[in-house]
CSV table of C-alpha atoms and ligand atoms in Angstrom, one decimal:
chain,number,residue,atom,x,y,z
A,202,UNK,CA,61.6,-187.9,-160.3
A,203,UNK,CA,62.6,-184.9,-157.5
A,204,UNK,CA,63.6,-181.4,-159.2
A,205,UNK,CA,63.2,-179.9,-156.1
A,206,UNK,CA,67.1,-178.8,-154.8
A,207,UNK,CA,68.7,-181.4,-151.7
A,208,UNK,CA,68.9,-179.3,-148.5
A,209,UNK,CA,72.7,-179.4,-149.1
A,210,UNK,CA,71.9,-177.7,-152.6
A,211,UNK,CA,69.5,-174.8,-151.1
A,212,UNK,CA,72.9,-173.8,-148.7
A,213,UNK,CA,75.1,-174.3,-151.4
A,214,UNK,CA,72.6,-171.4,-153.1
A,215,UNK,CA,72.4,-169.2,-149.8
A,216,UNK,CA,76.1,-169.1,-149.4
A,217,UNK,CA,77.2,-168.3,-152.7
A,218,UNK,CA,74.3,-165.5,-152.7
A,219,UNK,CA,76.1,-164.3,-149.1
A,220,UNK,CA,79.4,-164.1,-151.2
A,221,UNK,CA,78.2,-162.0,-154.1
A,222,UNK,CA,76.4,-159.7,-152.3
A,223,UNK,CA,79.1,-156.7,-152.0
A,224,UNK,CA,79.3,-157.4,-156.1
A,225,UNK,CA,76.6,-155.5,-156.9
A,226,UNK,CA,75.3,-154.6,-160.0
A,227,UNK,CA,77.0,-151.1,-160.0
A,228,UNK,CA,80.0,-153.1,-158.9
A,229,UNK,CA,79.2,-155.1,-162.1
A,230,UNK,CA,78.8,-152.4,-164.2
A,231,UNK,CA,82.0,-150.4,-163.5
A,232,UNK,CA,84.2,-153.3,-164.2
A,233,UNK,CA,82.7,-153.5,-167.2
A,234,UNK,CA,83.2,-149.8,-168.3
A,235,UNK,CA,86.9,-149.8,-166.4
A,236,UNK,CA,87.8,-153.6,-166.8
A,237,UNK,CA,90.5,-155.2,-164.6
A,238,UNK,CA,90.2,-158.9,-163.7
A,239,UNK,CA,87.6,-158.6,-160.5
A,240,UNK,CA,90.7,-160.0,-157.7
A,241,UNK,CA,88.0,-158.8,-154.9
A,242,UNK,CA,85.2,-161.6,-156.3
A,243,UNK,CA,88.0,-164.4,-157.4
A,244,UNK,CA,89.3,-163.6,-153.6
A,245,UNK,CA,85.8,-164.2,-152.2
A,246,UNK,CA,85.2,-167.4,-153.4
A,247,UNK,CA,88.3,-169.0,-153.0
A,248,UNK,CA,88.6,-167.8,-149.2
A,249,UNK,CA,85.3,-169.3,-148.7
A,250,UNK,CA,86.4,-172.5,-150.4
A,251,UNK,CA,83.8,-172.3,-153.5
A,252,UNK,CA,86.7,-172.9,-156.1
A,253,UNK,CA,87.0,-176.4,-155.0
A,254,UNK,CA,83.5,-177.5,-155.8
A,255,UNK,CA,83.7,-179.9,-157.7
A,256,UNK,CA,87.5,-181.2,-156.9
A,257,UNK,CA,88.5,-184.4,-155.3
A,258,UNK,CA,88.1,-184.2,-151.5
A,259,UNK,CA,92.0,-185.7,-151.0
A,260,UNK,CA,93.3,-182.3,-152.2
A,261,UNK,CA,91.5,-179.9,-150.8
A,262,UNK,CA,88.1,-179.8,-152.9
A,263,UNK,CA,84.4,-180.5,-152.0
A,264,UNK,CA,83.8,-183.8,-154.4
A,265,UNK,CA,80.7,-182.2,-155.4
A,266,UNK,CA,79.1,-182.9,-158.3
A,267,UNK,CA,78.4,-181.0,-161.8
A,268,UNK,CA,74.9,-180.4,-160.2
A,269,UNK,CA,76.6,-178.6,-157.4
A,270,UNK,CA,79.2,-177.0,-159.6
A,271,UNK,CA,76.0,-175.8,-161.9
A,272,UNK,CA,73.8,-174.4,-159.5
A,273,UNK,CA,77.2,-172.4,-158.2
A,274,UNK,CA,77.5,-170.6,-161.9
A,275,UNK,CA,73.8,-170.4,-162.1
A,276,UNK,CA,74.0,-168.6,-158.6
A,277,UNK,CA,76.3,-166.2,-159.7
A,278,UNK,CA,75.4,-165.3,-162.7
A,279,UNK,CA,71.6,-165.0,-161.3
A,280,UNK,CA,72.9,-162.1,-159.1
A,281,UNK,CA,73.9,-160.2,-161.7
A,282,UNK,CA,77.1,-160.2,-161.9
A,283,UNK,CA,76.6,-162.2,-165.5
A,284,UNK,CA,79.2,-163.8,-167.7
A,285,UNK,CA,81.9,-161.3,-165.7
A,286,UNK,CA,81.7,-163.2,-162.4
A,287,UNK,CA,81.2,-166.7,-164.1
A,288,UNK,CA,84.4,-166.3,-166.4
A,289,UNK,CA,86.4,-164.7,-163.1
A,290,UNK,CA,86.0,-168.6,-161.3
A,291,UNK,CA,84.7,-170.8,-164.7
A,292,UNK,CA,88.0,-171.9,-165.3
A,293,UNK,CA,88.6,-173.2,-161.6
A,294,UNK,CA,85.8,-175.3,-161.5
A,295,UNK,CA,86.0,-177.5,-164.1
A,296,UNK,CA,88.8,-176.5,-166.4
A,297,UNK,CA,91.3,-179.0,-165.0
A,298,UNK,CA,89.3,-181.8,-165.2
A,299,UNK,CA,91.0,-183.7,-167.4
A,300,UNK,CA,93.9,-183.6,-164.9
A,301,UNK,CA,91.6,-184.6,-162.0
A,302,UNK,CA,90.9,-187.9,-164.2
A,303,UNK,CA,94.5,-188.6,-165.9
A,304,UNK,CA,97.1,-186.7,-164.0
A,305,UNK,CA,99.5,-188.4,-161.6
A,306,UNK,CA,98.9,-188.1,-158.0
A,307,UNK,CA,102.1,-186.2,-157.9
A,308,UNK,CA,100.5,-183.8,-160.6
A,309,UNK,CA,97.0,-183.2,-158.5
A,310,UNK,CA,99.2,-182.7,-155.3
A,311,UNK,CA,101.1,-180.4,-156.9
A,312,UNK,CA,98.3,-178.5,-159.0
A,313,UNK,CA,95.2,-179.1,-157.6
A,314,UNK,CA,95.7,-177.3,-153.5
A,315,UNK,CA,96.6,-173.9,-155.3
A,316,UNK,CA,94.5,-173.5,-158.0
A,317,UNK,CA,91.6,-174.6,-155.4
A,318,UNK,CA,93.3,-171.6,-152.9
A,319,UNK,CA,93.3,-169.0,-155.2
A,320,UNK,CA,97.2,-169.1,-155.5
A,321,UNK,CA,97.3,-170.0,-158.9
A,322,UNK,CA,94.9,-169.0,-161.7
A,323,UNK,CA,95.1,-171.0,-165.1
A,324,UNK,CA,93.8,-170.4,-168.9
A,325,UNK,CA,92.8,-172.8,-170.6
A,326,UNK,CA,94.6,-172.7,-174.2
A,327,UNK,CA,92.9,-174.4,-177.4
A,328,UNK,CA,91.6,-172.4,-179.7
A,329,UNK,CA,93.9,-171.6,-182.4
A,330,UNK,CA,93.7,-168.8,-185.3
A,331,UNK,CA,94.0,-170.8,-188.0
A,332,UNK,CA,92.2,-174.1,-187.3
A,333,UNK,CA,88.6,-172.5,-185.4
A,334,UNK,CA,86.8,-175.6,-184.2
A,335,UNK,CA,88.5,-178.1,-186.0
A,336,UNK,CA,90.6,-178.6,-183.5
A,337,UNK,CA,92.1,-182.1,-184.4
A,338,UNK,CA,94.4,-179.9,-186.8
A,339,UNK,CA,95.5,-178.0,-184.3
A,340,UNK,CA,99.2,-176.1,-185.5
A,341,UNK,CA,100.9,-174.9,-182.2
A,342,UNK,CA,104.0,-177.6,-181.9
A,343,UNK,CA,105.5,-179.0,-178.6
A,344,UNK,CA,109.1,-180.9,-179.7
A,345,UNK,CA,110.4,-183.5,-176.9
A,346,UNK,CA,114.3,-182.3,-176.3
A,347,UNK,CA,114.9,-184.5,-173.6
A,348,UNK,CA,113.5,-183.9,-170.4
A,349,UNK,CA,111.9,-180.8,-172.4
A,350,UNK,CA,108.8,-179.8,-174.7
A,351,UNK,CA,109.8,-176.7,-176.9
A,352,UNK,CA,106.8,-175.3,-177.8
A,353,UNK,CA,105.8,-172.2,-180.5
A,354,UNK,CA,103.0,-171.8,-182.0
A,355,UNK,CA,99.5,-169.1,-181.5
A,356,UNK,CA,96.7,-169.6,-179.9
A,357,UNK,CA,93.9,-167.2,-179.8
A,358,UNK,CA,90.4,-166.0,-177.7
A,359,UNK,CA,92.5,-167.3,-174.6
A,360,UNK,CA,90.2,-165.6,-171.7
A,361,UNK,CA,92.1,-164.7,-168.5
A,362,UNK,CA,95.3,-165.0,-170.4
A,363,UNK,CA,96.5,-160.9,-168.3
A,364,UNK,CA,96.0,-162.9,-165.4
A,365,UNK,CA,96.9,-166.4,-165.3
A,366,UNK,CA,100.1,-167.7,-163.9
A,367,UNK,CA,99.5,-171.0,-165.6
A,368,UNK,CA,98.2,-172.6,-168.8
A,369,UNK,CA,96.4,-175.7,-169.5
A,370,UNK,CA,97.5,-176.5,-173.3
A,371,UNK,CA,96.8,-178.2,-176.3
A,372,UNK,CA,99.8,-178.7,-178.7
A,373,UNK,CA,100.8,-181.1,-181.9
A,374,UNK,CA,103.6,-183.3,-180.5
A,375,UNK,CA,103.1,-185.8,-183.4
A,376,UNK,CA,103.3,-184.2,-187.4
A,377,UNK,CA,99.9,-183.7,-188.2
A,378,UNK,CA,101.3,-186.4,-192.0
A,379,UNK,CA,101.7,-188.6,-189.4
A,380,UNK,CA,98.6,-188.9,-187.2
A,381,UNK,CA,96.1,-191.5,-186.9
A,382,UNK,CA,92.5,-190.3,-185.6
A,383,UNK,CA,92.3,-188.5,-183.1
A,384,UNK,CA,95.9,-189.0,-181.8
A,385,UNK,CA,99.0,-186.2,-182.1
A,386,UNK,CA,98.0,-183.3,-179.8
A,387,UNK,CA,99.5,-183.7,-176.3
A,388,UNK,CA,97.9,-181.8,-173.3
A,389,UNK,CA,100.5,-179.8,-171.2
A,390,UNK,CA,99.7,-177.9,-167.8
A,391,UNK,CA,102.4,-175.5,-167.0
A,392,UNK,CA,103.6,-172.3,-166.2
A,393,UNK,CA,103.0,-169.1,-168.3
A,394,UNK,CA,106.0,-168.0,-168.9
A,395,UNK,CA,105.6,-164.7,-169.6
A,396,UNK,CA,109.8,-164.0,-171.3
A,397,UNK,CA,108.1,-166.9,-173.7
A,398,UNK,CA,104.7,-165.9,-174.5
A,399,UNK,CA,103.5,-162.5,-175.3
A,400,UNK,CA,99.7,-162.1,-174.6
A,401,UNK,CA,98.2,-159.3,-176.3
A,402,UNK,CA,94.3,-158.5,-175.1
A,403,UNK,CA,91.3,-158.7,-177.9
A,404,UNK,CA,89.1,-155.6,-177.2
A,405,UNK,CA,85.7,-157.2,-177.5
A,406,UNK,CA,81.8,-156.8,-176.9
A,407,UNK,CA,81.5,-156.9,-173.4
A,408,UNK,CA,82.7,-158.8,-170.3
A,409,UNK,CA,85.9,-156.2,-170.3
A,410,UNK,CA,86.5,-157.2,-167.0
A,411,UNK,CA,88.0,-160.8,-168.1
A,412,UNK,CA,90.2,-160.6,-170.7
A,413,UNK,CA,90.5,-162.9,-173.6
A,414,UNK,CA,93.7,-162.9,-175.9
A,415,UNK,CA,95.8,-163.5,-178.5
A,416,UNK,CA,98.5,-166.0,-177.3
A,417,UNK,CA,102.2,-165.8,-179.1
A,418,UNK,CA,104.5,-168.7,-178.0
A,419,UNK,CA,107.9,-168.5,-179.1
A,420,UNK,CA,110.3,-171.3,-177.5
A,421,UNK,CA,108.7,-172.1,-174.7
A,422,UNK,CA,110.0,-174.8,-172.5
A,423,UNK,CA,107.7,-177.4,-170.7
A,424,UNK,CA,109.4,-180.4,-168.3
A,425,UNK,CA,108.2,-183.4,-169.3
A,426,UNK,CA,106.6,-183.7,-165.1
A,427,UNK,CA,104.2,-181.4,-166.9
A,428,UNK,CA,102.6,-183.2,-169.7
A,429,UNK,CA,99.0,-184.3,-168.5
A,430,UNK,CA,98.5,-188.4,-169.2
A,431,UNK,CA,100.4,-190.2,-172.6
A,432,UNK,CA,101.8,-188.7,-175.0
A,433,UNK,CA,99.1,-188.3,-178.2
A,434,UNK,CA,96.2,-188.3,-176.2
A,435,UNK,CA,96.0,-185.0,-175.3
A,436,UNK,CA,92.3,-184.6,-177.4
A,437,UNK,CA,90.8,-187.6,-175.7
A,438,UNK,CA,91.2,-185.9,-172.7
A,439,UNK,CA,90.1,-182.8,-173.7
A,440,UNK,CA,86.9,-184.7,-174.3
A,441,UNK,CA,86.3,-185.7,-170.5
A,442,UNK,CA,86.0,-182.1,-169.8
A,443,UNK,CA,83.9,-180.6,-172.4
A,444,UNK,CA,80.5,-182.2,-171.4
A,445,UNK,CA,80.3,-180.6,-168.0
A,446,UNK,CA,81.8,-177.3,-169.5
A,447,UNK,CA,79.0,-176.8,-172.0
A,448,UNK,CA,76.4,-177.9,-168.6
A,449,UNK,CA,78.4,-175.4,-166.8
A,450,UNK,CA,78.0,-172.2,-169.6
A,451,UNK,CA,74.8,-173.7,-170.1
A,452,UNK,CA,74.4,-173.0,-166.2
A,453,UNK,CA,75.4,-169.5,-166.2
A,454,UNK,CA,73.8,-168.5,-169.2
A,455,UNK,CA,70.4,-169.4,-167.4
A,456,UNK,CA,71.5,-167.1,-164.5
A,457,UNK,CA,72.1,-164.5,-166.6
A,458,UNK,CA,68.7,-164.6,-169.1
A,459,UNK,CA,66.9,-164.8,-165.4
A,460,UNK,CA,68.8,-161.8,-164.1
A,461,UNK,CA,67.4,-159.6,-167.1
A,462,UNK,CA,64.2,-160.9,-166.9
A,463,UNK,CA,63.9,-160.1,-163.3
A,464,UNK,CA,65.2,-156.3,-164.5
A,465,UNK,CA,62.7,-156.3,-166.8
A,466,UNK,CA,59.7,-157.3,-164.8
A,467,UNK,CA,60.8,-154.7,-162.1
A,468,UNK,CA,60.7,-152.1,-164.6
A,469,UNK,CA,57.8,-153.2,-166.4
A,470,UNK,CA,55.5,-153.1,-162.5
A,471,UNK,CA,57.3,-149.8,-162.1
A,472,UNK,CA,57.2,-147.9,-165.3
A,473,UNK,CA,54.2,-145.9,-166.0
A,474,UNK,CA,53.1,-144.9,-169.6
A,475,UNK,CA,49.6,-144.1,-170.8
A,476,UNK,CA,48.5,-143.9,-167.3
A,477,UNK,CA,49.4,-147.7,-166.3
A,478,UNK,CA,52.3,-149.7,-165.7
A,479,UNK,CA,53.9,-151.1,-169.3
A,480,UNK,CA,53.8,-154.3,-167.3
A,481,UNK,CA,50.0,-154.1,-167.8
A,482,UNK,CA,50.3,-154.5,-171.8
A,483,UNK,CA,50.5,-158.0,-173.4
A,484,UNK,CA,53.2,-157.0,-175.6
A,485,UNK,CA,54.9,-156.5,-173.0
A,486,UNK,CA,53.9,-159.8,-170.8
A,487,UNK,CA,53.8,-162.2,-173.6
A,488,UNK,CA,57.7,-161.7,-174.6
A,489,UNK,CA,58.4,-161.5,-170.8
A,490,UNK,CA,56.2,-165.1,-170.1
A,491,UNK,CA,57.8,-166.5,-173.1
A,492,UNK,CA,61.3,-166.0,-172.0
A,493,UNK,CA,60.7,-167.3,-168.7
A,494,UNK,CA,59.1,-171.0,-170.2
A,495,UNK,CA,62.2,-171.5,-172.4
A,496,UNK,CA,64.8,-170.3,-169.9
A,497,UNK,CA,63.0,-173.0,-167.7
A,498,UNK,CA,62.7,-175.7,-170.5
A,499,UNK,CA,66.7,-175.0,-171.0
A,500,UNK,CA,67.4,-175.4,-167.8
A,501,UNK,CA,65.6,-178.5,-167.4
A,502,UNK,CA,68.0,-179.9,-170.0
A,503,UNK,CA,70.8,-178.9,-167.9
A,504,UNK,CA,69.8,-180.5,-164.7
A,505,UNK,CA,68.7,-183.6,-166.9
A,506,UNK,CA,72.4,-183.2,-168.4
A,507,UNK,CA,74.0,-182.6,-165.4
A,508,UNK,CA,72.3,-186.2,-163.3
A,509,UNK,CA,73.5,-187.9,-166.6
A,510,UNK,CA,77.2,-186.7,-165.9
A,511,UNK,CA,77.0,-187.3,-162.0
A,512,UNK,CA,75.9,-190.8,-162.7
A,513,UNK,CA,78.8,-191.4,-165.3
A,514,UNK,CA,76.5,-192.4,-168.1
A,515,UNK,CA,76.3,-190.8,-171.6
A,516,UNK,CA,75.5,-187.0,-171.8
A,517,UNK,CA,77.2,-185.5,-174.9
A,518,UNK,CA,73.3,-185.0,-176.5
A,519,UNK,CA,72.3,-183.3,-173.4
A,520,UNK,CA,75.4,-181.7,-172.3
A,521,UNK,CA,75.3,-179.8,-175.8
A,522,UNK,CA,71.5,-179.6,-176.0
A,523,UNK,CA,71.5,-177.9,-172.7
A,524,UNK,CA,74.1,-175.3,-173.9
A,525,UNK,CA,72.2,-174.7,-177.5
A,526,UNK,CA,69.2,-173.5,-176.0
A,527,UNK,CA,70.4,-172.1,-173.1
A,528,UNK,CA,72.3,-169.4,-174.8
A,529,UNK,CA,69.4,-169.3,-177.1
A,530,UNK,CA,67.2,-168.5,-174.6
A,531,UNK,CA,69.5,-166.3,-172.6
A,532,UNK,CA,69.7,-163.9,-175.6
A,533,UNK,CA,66.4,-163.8,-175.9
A,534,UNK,CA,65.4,-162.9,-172.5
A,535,UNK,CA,68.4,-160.1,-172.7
A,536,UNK,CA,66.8,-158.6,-175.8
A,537,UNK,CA,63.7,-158.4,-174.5
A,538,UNK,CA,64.4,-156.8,-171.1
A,539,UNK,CA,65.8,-154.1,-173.4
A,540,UNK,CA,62.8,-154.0,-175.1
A,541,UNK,CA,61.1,-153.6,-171.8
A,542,UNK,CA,63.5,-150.8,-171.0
A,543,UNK,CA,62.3,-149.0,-174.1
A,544,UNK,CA,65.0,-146.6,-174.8
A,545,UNK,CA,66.4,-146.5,-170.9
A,546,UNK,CA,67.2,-150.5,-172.5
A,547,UNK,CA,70.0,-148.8,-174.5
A,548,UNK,CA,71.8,-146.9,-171.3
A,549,UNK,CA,74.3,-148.5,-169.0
A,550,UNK,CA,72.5,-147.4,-166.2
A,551,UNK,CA,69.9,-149.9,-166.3
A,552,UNK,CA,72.8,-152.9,-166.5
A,553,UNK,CA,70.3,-155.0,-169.4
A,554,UNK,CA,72.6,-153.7,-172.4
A,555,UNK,CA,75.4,-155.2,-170.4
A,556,UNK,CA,73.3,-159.0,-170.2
A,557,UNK,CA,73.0,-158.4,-173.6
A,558,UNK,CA,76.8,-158.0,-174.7
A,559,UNK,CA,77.3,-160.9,-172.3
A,560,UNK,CA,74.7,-163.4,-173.2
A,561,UNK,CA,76.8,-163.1,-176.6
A,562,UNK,CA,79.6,-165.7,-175.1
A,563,UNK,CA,77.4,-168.7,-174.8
A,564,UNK,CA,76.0,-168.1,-177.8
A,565,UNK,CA,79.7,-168.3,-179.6
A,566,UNK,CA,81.8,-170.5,-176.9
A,567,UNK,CA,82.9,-172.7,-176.2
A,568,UNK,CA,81.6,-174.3,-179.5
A,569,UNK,CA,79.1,-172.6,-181.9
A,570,UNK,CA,75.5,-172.9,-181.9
A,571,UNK,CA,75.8,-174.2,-185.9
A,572,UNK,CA,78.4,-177.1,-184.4
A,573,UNK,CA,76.3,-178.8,-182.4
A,574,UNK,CA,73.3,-178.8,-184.6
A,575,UNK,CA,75.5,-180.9,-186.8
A,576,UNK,CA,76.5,-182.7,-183.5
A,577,UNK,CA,72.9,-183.5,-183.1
A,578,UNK,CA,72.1,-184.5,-186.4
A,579,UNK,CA,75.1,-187.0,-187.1
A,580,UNK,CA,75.0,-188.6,-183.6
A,581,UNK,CA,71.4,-188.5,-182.2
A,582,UNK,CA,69.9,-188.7,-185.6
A,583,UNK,CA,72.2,-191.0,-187.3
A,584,UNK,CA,72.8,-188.5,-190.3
A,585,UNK,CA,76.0,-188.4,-192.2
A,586,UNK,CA,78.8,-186.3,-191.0
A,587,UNK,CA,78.6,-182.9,-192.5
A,588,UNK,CA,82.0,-181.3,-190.6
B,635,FAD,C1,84.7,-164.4,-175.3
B,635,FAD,C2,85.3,-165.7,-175.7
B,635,FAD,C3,86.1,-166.4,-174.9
B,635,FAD,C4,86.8,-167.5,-175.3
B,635,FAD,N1,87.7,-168.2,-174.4
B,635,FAD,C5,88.4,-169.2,-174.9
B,635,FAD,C6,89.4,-169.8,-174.1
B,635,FAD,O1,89.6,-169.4,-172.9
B,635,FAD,N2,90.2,-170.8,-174.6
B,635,FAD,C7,90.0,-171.2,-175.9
B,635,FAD,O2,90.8,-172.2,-176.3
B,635,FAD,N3,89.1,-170.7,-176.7
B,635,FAD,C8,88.3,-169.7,-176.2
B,635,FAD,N4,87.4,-169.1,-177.0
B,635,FAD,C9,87.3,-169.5,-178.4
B,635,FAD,C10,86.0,-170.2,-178.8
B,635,FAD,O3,85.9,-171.5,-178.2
B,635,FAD,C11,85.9,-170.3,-180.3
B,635,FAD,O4,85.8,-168.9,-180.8
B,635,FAD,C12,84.8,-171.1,-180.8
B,635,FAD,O5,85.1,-172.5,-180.5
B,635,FAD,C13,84.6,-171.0,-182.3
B,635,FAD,O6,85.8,-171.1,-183.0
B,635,FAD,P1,86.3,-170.1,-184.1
B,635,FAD,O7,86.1,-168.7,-183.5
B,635,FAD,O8,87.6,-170.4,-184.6
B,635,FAD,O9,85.2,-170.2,-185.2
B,635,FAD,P2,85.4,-170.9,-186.7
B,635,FAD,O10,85.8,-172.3,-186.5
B,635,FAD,O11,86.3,-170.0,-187.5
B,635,FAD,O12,83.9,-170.9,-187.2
B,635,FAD,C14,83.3,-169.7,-187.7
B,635,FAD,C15,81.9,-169.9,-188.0
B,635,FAD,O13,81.7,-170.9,-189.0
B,635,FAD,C16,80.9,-171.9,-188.6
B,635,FAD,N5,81.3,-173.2,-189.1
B,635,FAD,C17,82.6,-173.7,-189.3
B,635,FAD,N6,82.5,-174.9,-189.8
B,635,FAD,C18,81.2,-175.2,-190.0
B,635,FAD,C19,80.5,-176.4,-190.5
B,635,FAD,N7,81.2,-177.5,-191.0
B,635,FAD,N8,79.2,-176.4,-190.5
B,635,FAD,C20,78.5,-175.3,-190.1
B,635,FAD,N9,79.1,-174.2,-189.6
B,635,FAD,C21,80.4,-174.2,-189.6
B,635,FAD,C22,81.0,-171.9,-187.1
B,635,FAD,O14,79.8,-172.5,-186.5
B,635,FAD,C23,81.1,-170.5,-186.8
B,635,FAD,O15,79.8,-169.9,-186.7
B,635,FAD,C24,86.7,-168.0,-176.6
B,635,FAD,C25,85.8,-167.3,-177.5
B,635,FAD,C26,85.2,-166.1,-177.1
B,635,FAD,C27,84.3,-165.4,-178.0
């Protein structure tokens, strides 16, 4: 067993450290007072070619690996720039996956070379107000008219939704009286088009910077060209993707519980009360020491999840174990560096109230912490089915 990072890895690090370097943390932390989508960072990366990661070589990605695509998010997030600069590219890296595996090569050629460039930007549209994470009863309907889809229907929590020229959806195309398992939802990647859908921001906790939104569609028309795979199937592919996107929010996470505990131990060598450092007190060590063992545990799980993936073998315990307790332990490192902080913890100034709004999103998304508990239980433990 090696845990140490392939040479290729350790670059793969430096660069994408290079690249967020003019992002610094005050950068960080007046997008997240101001908000507007960060185009300078989502520029960076895709000028440098990090957007195509982990796409197919053939059109125009770097056939890396979810290990590679990981330690990318990890990087950035690690730097600071959080859950902000992860959600700005998160979408890129893995989001069309399920095209990469079941689109035509006429789709890839088409979708793939932009989306990798920075030309296009997509959202990724599930969620819907009225279902949650039962997403087999999905409502938003896509009728065939011919050569057409006309779809209507609301989706909601739909992050760069302000900013995206194109959607990746999930929509009923069969009557939901009329479905068998998991068939009936069809998976469409199209345009957004905008004189069809209304997008109307969620104010919310933090990450300002990328939006998330309420999604209103209202007759819009997809070609057929644009359906993604057979008709029905559209939740079966969904699946292929959701593995590495809990590894990769797993990933950042990790980045970002590491990026407050660095804060913290700064502040805790610096700050002087009593006539000693605070750093010097066991209260304030032992939470500190803590944090750092279960950040590392949890990140452990990732890289174990993440070799599973890359060697096309089972990972769906470990994809979502990774992402359970690396939210967990994200959260907890946030809280206590604004422990740490004492009551300079509480001010924006010192960026660890930020990590805290942030380290929120793993926590909640893509599927809850409660969700995959059951996950674990029914399919690891062979309990009955309790969802
Ligand atoms: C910042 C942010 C960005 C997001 N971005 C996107 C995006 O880009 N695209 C997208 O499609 N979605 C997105 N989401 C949505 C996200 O994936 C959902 O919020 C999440 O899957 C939970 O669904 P829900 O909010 O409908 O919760 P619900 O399904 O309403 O659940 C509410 C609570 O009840 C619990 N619960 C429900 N049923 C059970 C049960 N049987 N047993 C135990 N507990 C249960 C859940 O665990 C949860 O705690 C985003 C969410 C956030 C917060």
């Amino acid at each position: 067993m090696n845990f140490s990072l392939t040479p290729e890895q350790e670059q793969i690090r430096d660069a994408i450290e290079k690249v967020c370097t003019p992002f610094d943390a005050d950068y960080w932390l007046r997008k997240d007072r101001e908000g507007g989508f960060p185009d300078d960072f989502h520029h960076a990366l895709a000028e440098s070619g990090w957007l195509g990661i982990a796409m197919p070589e053939e059109h125009g990605g770097a056939g890396l690996g979810i290990s590679e695509a990981a330690l990318m998010m990890h990087t950035i997030a690690a730097t600071g720039a959080g859950l902000s600069g992860a959600s700005a590219v998160h979408m890129n890296i893995f989001g069309l996956h399920p095209v990469v595996v079941f689109g035509t090569d006429e789709q890839k050629r088409r979708w793939l070379p932009p989306l990798i460039q920075g030309r296009d930007r997509a959202c990724f549209g599930v969620t819907e107000p009225n279902t949650g994470l039962n997403t087999l009863k999905l409502k938003t309907r896509a009728v065939r008219e011919g050569d057409h889809y006309v779809v209507h229907g609301q989706k909601v929590w739909i992050s760069t939704a302000q900013v995206a020229n194109k959607i990746l959806l999930l929509a009923r195309t069969t009557p939901i009286e009329d479905c068998k398992g998991t068939e009936g939802l069809s998976l469409f990647y199209t345009d957004l088009d905008r004189s069809k859908v209304e997008v109307r921001e969620i104010e919310k906790l933090g990450r300002k910077c990328v939006d998330s939104n309420q999604v209103f569609i209202d007759g819009l028309r997809i070609p057929v060209e644009d359906r993604v795979g057979e008709e029905g199937k559209g939740f079966s592919y969904i699946l292929h993707g959701l593995n590495p996107e809990r590894i990769l929010i797993a990933s950042e996470a990790i980045g970002l519980g590491r990026a407050a505990l660095k804060r913290a131990a700064g502040y805790a060598n610096e700050r002087e009360v009593f006539g000693r450092p605070i750093g010097m007190n066991q209260g304030i060590q032992h939470p500190l020491a803590k944090s750092w063992m279960e950040l590392e545990a949890a990140h452990l799980m990732v890289q174990k999840a993440a070799w599973l993936y890359d060697q096309h073998l089972p990972c769906g315990a470990e994809a979502n174990s990774a992402k359970y307790l690396a939210a967990e332990a994200c959260y907890a490192a946030c809280e206590n560096a604004i422990f740490t902080h004492g009551g300079m913890g509480y001010a924006k100034e010192y960026h660890v109230e930020r990590y805290l709004r942030e380290a929120w999103i793993p926590r909640l998304a893509p599927v809850s912490p409660q969700l995959i508990l059951c996950f674990i239980a029914e399919k690891v433990l062979g309990l009955p089915k309790s969802y």
